[in-house]
Short mmCIF file of C-alpha atoms in Angstrom, two decimals:
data_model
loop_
_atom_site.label_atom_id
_atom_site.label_comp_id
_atom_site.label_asym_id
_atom_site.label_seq_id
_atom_site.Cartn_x
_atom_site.Cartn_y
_atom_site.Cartn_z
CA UNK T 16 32.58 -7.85 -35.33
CA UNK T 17 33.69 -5.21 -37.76
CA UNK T 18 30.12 -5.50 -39.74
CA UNK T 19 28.77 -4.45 -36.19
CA UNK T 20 30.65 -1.71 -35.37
CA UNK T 21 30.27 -0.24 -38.85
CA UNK T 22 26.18 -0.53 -38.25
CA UNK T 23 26.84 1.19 -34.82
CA UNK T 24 28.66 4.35 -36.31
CA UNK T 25 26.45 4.39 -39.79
CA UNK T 26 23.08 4.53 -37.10
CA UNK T 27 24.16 7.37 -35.78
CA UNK T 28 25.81 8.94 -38.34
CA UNK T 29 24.76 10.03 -42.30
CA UNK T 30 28.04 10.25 -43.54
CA UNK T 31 29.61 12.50 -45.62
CA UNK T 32 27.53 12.38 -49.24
CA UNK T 33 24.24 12.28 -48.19
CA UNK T 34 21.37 14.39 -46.91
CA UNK T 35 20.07 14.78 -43.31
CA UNK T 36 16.66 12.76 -44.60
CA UNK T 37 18.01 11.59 -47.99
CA UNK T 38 15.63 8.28 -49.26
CA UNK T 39 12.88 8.86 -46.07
CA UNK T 40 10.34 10.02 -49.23
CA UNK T 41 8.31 6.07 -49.01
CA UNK T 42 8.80 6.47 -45.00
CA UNK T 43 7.52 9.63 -44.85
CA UNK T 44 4.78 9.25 -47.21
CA UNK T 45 3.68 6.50 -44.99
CA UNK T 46 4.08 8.42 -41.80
CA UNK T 47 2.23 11.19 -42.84
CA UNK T 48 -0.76 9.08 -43.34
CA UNK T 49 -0.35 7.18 -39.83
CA UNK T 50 0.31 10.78 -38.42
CA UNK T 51 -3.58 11.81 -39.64
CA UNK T 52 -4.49 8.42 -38.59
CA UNK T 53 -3.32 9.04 -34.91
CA UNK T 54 -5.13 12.56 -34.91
CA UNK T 55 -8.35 10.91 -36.36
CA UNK T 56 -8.38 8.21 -33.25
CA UNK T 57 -7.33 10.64 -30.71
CA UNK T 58 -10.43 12.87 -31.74
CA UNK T 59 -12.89 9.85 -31.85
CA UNK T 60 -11.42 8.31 -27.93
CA UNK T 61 -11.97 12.01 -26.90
CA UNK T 62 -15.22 12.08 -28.18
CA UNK T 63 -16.36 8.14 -26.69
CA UNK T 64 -15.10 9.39 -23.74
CA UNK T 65 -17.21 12.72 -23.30
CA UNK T 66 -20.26 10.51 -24.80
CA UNK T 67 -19.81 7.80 -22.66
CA UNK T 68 -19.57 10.37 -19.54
CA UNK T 69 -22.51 12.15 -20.65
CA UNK T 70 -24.44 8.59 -20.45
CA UNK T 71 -23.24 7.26 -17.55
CA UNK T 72 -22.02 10.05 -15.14
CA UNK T 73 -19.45 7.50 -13.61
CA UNK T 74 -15.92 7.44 -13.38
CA UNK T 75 -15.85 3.77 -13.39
CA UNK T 76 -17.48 4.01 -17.19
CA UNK T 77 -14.48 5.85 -18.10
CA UNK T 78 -11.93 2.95 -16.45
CA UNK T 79 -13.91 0.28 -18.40
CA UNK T 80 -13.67 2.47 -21.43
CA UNK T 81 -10.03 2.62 -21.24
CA UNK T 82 -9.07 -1.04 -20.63
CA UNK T 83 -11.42 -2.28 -23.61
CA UNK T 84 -9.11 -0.21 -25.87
CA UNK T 85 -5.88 -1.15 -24.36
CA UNK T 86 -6.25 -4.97 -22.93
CA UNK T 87 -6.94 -6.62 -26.65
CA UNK T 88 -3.92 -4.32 -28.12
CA UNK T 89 -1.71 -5.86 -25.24
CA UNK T 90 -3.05 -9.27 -24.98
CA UNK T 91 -3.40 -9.62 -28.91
CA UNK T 92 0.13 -8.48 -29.80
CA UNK T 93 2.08 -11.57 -29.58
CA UNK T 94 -0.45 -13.89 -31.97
CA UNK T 95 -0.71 -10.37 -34.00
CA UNK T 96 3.01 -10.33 -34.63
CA UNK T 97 3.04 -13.87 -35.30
CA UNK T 98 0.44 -13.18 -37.88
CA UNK T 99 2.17 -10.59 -39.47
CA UNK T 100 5.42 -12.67 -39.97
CA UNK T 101 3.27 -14.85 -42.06
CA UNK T 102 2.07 -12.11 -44.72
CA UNK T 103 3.61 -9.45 -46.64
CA UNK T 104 4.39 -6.15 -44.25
CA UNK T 105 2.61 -3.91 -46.59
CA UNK T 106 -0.56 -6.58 -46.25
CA UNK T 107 -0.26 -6.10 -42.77
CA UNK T 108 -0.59 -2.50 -42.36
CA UNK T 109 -3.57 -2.65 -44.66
CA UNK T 110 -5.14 -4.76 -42.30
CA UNK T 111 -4.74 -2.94 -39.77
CA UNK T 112 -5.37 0.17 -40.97
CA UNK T 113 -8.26 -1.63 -43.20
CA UNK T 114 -9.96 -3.13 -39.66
CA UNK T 115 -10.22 0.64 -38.24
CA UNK T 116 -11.70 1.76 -41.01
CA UNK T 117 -14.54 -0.65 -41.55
CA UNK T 118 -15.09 -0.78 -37.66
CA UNK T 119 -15.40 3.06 -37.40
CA UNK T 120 -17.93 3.09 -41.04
CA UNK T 121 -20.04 0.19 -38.72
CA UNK T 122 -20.17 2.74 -35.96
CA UNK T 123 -21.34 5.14 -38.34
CA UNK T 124 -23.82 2.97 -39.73
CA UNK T 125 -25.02 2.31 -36.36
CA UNK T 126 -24.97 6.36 -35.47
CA UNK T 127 -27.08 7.44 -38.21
CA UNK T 128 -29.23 4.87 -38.07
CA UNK T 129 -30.30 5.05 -34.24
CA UNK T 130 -27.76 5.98 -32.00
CA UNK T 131 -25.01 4.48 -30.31
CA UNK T 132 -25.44 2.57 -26.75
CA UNK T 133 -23.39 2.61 -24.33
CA UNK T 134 -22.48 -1.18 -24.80
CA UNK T 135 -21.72 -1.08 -28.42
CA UNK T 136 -19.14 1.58 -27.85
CA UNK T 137 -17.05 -1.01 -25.22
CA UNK T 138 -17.58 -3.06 -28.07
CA UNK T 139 -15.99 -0.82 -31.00
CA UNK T 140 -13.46 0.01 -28.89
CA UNK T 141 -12.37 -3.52 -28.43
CA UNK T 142 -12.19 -4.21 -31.66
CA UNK T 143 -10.31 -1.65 -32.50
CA UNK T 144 -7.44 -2.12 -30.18
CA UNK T 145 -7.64 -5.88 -31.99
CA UNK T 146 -6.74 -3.77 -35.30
CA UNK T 147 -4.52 -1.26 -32.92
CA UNK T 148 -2.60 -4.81 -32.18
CA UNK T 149 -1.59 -5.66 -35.49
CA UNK T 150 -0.34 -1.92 -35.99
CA UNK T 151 2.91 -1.86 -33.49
CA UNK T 152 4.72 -5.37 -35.17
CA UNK T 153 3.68 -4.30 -38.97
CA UNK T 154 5.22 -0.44 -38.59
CA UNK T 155 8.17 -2.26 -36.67
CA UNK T 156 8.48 -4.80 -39.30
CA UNK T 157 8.29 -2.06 -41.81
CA UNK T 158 10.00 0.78 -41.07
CA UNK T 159 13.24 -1.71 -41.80
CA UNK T 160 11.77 -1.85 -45.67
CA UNK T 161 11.49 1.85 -45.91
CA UNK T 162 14.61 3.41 -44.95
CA UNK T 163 18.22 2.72 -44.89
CA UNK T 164 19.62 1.61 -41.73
CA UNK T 165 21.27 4.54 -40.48
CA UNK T 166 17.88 6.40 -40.72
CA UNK T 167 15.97 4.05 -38.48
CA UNK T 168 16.57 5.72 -35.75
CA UNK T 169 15.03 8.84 -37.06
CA UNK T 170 11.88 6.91 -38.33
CA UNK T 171 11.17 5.41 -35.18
CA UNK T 172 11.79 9.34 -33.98
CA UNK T 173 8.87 10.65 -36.34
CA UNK T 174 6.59 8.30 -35.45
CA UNK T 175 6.81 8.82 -31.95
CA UNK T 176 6.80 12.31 -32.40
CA UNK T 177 3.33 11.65 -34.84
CA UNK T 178 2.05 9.95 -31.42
CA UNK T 179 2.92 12.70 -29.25
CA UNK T 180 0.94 14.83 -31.40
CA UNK T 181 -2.27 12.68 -31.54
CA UNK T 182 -2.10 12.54 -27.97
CA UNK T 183 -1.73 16.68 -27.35
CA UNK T 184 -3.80 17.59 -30.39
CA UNK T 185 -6.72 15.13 -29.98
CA UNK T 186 -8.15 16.02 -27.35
CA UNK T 187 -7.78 19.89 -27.94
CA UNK T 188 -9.57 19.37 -31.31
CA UNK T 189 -11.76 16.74 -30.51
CA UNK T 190 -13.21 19.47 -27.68
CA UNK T 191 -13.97 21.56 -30.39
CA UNK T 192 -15.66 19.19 -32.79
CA UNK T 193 -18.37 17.49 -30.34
CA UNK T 194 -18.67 21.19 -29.28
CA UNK T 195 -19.70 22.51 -32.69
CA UNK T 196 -20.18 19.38 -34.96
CA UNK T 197 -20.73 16.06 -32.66
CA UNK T 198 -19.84 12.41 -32.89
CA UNK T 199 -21.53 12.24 -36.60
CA UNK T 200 -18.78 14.65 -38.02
CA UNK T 201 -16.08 13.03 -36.21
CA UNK T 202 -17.10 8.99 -37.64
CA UNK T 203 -16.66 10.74 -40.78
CA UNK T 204 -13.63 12.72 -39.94
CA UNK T 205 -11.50 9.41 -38.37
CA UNK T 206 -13.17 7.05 -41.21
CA UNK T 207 -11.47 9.53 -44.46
CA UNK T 208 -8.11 9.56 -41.85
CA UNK T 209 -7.84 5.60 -42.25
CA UNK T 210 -8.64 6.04 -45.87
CA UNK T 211 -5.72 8.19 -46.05
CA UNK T 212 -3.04 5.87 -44.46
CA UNK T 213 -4.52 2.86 -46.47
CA UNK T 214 -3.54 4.80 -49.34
CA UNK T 215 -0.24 5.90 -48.43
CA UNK T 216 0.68 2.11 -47.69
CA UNK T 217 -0.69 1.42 -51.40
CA UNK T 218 1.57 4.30 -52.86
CA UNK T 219 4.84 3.11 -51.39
CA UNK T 220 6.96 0.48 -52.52
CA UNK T 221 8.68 -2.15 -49.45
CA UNK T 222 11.91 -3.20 -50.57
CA UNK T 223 12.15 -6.98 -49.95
CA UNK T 224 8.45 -7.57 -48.74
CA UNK T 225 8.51 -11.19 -49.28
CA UNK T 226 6.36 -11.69 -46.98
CA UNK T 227 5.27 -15.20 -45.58
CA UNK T 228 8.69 -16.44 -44.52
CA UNK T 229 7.72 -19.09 -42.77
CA UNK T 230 6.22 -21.03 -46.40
CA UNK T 231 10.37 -20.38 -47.36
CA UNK T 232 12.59 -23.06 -48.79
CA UNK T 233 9.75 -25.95 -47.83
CA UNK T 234 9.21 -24.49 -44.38
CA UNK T 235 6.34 -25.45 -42.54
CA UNK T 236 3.96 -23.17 -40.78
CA UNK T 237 3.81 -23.89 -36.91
CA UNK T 238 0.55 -23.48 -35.04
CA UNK T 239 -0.22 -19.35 -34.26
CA UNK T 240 0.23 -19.69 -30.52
CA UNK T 241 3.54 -21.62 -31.01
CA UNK T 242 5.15 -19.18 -33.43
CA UNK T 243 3.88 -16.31 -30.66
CA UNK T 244 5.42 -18.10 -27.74
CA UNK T 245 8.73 -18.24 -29.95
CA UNK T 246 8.76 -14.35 -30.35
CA UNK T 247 9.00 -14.52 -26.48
CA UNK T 248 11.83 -16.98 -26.57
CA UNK T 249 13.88 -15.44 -29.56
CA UNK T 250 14.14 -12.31 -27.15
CA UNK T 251 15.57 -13.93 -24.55
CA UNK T 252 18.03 -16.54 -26.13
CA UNK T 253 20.51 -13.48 -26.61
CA UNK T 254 21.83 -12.62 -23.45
CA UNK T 255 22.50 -8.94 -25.08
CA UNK T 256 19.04 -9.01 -26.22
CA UNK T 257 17.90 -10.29 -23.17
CA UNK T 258 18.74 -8.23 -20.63
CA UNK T 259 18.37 -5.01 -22.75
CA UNK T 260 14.17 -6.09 -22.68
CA UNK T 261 14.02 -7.19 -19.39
CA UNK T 262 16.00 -3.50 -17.96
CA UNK T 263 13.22 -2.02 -20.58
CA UNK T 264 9.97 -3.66 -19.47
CA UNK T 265 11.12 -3.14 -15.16
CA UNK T 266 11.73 0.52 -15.78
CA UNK T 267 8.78 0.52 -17.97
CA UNK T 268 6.80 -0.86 -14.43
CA UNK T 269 7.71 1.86 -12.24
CA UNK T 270 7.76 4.55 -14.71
CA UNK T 271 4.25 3.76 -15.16
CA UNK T 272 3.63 3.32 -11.32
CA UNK T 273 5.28 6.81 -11.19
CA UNK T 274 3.23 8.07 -13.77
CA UNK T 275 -0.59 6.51 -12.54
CA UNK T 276 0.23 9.46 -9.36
CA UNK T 277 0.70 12.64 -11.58
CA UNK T 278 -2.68 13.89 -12.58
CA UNK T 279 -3.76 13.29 -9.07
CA UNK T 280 -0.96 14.99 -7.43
CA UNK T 281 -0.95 17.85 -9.62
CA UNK T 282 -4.45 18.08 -8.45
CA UNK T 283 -4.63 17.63 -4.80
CA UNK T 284 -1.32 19.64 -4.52
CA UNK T 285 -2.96 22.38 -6.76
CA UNK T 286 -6.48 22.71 -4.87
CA UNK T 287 -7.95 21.27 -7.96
CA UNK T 288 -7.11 23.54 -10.09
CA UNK T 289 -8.09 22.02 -13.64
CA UNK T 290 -5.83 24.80 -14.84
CA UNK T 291 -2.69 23.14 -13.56
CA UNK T 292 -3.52 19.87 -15.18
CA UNK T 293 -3.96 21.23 -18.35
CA UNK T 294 -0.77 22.90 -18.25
CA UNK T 295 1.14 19.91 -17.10
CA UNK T 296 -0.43 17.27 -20.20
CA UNK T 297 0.11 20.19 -22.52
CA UNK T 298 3.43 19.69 -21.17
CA UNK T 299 3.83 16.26 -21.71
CA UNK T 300 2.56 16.61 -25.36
CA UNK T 301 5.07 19.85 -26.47
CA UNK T 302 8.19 17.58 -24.75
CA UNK T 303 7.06 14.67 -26.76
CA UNK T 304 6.74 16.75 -29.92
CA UNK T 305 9.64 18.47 -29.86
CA UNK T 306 11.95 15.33 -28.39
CA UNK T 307 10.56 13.27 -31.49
CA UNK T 308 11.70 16.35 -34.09
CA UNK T 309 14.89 16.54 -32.05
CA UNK T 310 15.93 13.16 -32.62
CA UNK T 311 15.16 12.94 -36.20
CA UNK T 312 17.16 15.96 -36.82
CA UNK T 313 20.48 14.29 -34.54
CA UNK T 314 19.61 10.61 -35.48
CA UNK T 315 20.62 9.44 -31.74
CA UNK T 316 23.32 8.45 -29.89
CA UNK T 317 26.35 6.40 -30.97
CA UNK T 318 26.46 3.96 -28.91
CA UNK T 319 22.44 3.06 -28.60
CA UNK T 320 22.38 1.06 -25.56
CA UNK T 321 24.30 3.33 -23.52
CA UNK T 322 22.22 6.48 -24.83
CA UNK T 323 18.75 4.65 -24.18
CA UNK T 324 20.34 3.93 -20.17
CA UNK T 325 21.56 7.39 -20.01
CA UNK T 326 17.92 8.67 -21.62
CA UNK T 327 16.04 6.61 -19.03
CA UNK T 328 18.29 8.27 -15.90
CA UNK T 329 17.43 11.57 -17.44
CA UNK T 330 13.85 10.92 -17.74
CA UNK T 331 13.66 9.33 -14.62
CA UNK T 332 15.53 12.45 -12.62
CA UNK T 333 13.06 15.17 -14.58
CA UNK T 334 9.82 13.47 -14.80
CA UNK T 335 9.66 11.68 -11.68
CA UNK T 336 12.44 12.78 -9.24
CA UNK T 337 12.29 16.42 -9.89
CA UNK T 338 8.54 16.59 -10.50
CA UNK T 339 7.87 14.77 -7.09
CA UNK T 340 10.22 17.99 -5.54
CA UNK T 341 8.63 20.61 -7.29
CA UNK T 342 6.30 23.13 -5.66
CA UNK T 343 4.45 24.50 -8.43
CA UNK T 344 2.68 24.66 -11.85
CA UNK T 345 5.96 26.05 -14.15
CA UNK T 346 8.13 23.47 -11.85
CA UNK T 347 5.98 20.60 -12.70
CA UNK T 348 5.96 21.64 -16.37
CA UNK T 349 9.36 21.74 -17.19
CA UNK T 350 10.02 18.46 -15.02
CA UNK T 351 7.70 16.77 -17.17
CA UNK T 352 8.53 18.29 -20.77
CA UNK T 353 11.99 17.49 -20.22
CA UNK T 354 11.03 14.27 -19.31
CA UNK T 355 8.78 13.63 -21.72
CA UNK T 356 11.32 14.86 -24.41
CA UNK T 357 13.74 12.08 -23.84
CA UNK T 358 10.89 9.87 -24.33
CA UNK T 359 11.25 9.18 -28.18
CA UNK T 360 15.18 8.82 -27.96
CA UNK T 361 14.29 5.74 -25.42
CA UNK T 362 11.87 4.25 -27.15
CA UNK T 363 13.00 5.09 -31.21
CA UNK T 364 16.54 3.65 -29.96
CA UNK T 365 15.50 0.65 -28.69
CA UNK T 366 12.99 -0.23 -31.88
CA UNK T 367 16.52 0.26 -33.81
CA UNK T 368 18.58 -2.10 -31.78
CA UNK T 369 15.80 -4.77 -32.27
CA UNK T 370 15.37 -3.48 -36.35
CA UNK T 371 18.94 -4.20 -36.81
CA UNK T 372 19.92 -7.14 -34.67
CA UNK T 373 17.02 -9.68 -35.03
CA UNK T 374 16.09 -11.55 -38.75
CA UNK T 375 13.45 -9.64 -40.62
CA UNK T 376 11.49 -13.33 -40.94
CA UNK T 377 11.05 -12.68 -36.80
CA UNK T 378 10.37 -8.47 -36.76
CA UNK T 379 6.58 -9.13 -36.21
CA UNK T 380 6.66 -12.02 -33.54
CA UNK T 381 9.88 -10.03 -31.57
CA UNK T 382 7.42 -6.43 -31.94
CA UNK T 383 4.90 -7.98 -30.91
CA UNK T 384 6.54 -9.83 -27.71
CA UNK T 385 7.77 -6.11 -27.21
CA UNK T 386 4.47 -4.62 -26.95
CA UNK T 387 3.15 -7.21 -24.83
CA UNK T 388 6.23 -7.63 -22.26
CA UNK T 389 6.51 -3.63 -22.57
CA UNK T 390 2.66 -2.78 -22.16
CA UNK T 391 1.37 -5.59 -19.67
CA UNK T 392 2.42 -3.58 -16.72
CA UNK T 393 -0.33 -0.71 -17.70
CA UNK T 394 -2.99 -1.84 -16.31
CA UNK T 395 -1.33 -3.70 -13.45
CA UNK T 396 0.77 -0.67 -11.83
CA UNK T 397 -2.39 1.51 -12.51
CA UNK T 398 -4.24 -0.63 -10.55
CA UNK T 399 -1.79 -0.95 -7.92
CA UNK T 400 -1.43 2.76 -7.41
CA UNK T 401 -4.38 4.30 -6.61
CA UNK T 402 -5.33 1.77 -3.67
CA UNK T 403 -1.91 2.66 -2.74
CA UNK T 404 -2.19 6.12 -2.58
CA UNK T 405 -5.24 6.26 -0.72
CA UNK T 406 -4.72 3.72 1.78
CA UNK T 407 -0.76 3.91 2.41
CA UNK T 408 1.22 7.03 0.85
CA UNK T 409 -1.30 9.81 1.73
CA UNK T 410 -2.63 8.72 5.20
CA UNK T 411 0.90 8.22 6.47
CA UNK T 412 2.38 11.71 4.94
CA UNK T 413 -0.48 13.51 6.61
CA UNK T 414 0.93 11.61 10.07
CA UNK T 415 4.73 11.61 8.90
CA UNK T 416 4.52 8.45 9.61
CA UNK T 417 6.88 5.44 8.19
CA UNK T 418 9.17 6.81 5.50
CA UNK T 419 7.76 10.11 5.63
CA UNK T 420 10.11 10.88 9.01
CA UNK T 421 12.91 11.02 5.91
CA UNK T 422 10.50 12.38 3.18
CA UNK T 423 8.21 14.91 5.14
CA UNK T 424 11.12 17.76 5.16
CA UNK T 425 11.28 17.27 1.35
CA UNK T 426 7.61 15.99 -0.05
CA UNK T 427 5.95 17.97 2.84
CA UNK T 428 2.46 16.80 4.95
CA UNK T 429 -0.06 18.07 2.52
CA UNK T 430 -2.64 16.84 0.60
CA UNK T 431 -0.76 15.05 -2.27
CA UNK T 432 2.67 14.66 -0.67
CA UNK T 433 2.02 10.96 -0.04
CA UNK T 434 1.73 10.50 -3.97
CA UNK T 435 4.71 12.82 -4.38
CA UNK T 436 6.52 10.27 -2.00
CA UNK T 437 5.29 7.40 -4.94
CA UNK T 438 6.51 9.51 -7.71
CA UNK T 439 9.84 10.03 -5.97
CA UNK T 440 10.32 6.42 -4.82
CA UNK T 441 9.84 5.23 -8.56
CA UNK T 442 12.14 7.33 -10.02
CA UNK T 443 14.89 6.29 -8.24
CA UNK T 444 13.81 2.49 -8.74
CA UNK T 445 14.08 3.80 -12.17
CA UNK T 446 17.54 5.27 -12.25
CA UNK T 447 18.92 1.80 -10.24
CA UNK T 448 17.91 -0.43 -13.04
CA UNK T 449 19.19 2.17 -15.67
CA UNK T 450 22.35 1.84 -13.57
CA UNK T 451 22.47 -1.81 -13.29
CA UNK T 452 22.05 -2.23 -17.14
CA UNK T 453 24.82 0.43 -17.81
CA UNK T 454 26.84 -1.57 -15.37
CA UNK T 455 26.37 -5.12 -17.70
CA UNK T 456 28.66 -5.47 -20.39
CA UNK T 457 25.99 -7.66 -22.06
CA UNK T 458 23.56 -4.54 -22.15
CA UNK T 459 26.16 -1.46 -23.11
CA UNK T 460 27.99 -3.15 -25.50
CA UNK T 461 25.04 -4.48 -27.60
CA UNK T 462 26.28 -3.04 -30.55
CA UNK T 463 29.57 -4.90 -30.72
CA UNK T 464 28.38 -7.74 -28.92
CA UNK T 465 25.74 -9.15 -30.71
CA UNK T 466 26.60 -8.50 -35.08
CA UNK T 467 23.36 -7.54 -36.77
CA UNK T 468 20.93 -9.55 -38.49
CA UNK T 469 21.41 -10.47 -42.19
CA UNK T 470 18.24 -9.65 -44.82
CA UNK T 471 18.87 -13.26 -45.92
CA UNK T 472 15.67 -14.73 -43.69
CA UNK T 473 14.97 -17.75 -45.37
CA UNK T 474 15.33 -20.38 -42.51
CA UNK T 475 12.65 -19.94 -40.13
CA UNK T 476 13.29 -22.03 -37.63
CA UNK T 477 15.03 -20.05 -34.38
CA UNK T 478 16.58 -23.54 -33.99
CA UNK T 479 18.67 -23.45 -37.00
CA UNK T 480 19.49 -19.37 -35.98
CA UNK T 481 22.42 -18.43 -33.83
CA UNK T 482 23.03 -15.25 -32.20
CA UNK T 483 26.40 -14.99 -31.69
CA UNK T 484 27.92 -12.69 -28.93
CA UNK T 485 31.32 -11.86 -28.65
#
C-alpha cells in the first residue's frame, strides 16, 4: 500500500533534486522522430485524399478511404500487441516504423513508374494502418523503458501533443505541397520521415528490453489469438482496472457520437461557410497542442483517476455541452479548444495508470486491448450519426417536435439545431458516466487500490499473477 501511494505522489510530482525533464533525452530523441513521422503521414492522407477526390468526385470514395486506414489499426491491435509482447520493444517500433517505410517506397515505386490507381491506394492505406497497429502497444510498451516513472505522464503528454500537431499541421502543409510539388515530392518527403524515426529508435538505448517474455524461465508460447484474447481478460480481472476501461471506452462512444455532428453543424448553422470550419479544426488542433505542452510542463494531476474523471466532465461541458449552446464562430472555437485541451491530460493519464499498474511482460497485449476496446466505437457511432441526424434530430427540430418542446428555446428550429440537440445530449451522457466512475471507490482510488506492477515479469502466465486490491 505504501509502495502505491509513493508511485501516486512521485507521478505527479519531480521532487526536490531534479529537473522539470531531467533523463527524457532517449524519450525525446525518440519522440522527435515519431513527431516528423506523424507530420510525414498527415501530409501523405491529405494528399490520398485530394487524389482520390480528384479521381472519383464522390464522397463515398472519401468514407472508404478513411475506414481502410482505420479498421486494420483497430481490428489488428489486439494480435499486434500480442505480437509485440513476444519481441524486444525497440524491435517492435522498428517494425512498425520499418512497414511504413517500405509500404510508402512501394507506392513510390508504383508512382514513378505509372501512376497510382485508385484501388492500389485503398490498398496502401490498409496496410499501413496494419503497421499503424503495431505502433500504439510498442510506444505504450516503451515509453515505460525510456523514462522514469514520475515522467510518464509527461511522455504520454508529448506524444499526444506530437499527434495534435500532425493532425493541425498536415493538412495545412500537405495543401501546399500537392499545390506546388505533388504526390511525387510528398512519397519522398513521408518515406525520409520514417527513415528518421527508425533511426532515432536505433540511437536510444531501452532499459530492460528483454523482450520475448513469454520464452522466460521455460515458458511456453500460447497460440497469437489466445495471448490477444488474454490482453482482453487481464483488463478486466482487476475490478480497479476494470471499471476505469469500461467508464473510458462508454465515454469514448458518445464523445465520438458527439463529435461525428460537429463539422456538419458548424456548417449548416454557418450557411456553409467553409470559413467557420476551418476556424473550428484549427481550433481543435491549437487546444490539442497547447493541452499536450501544458501537461508536460505540470506532469498531471495527483490523484490520476480522479483528474482523468474530472478532465472528461470538463471536456464534456466545453466541447460538447457548451459548443451545442453556442451561437457563433469565436463561441464554437473556444468551446472546442478548451475541450480539446483537456484531451491529452485524459488520455496521457490513463496510458500512465495502465504503464504503472500492469507487468511490463503484458504492456503490448493490455495497449493493444486498449486501442481496440477504445477505438471500435469509431466507425460504429459515425455510422450511427449521420442517419440519425437526417432522419430524426433535424426533421423533428425544424417541427419542435419530441424533445425539441424542451430543447427548441435553447438549440433553436434552424437548420443544424437537430445536430446541436445530438451534441448536447452526448455530453451530458458523457458527464453521467464521468460521474458514476468518480462515484466508485474502485475507479477514484486506483492509485491506492491496486499497488503497481513490479519490473520483475518473468512469469507469464496471468494465472500465476494476482492483482491485489485493497
Amino acid at each position: 500500500m505504501a509502495d502505491a501511494a509513493r508511485s501516486q505522489d512521485d507521478t505527479a510530482h519531480d521532487g526536490g533534486t531534479t529537473g522539470r525533464f531531467t533523463g527524457m533525452g532517449p524519450f525525446m530523441l525518440v519522440w522527435s522522430g515519431q513527431a516528423i513521422s506523424l507530420v510525414g503521414n498527415s501530409v501523405l492522407r491529405f494528399a490520398f485524399v485530394f487524389e482520390t477526390w480528384s479521381a472519383t468526385g464522390r464522397a463515398t470514395a472519401l468514407t472508404t478511404l478513411s475506414l481502410c486506414a482505420l479498421l486494420p489499426q483497430v481490428l489488428l491491435s489486439p494480435l499486434a500487441g500480442a505480437f509485440v509482447d513476444r519481441i524486444k520493444r525497440r524491435t517492435a517500433l522498428q517494425l512498425a516504423d520499418g512497414g511504413g517505410l517500405l509500404i510508402v517506397a512501394l507506392l513510390g515505386v508504383l508512382h514513378f513508374t505509372g501512376g497510382l490507381r485508385t484501388w492500389e491506394v485503398y490498398g496502401a492505406v490498409m496496410l499501413l494502418g496494419c503497421a499503424a497497429a503495431f505502433q500504439f502497444p510498442a510506444l505504450g510498451a516503451a515509453v515505460p523503458l525510456l523514462v522514469d516513472k514520475r515522467q510518464l505522464q509527461r511522455a504520454n503528454s508529448l506524444l499526444a501533443s506530437a499527434k495534435s500537431t500532425a493532425d493541425v499541421g498536415g493538412p495545412a502543409l500537405g495543401g501546399l505541397l500537392v499545390a506546388f510539388s505533388g504526390l511525387g515530392f510528398i512519397l519522398v518527403a513521408d518515406l525520409v520521415s520514417f527513415a528518421l524515426a527508425l533511426a532515432a529508435i536505433r540511437v536510444v538505448r531501452l532499459r530492460g528490453d528483454g523482450g520475448g517474455t513469454a520464452k522466460a524461465k521455460g515458458g511456453a508460447r500460447g497460440k497469437l489469438v489466445a495471448e490477444a484474447v488474454e490482453g482482453m481478460r487481464f483488463l478486466f480481472r482487476s475490478p480497479s482496472l476494470r471499471d476505469l476501461m469500461l467508464a473510458f471506452c462508454f465515454v469514448n462512444l458518445v464523445m465520438v457520437f458527439g463529435f461525428a455532428a460537429v463539422q456538419p453543424m458548424v456548417l449548416a448553422r454557418s450557411g456553409g461557410e467553409t470559413s467557420a470550419l476551418a476556424s473550428v479544426n484549427t481550433a481543435i488542433g491549437v487546444g490539442g497542442v497547447a493541452g499536450g505542452l501544458l501537461m508536460a510542463a505540470w506532469s498531471g494531476p495527483k490523484n490520476r483517476a480522479r483528474g482523468m474523471l474530472l478532465g472528461i466532465i470538463g471536456m464534456c461541458l466545453s466541447a460538447q455541452v457548451a459548443m451545442a449552446l453556442a451561437g457563433g464562430v469565436v463561441g464554437w472555437c473556444a468551446a472546442i479548444l478548451v475541450g480539446a485541451a483537456l484531451m491529452p491530460m485524459i488520455n496521457g493519464t490513463m496510458q500512465a495508470i495502465v504503464q504503472t499498474k500492469v507487468d511490463q511482460a503484458w504492456h503490448g497485449r493490455v495497449f493493444g486491448a486498449v486501442m481496440f476496446l477504445s477505438q471500435i466505437s469509431v466507425p460504429l457511432a459515425t455510422a450511427v450519426s449521420g442517419p440519425l441526424a437526417d432522419h430524426v434530430f433535424e426533421p423533428r427540430a425544424a417541427d419542435g417536435a419530441g424533445i425539441f418542446v424542451v430543447l427548441g428555446p435553447l438549440l433553436g428550429d434552424g437548420p443544424g439545431s437537430g445536430m446541436a440537440a445530438m451534441l448536447l445530449i452526448a455530453g451530458l451522457c458523457g458527464i453521467t458516466v464521468a460521474v458514476v466512475g468518480m462515484s466508485r471507490r474502485t475507479v477514484r482510488d486506483i492509485d491506492s487500490l491496486l499497488p503497481d506492477a513490479t519490473t520483475d515479469t518473468t512469469d507469464d502466465n496471468p494465472e500465476n499473477r494476482e492483482l491485489v486490491e485493497g
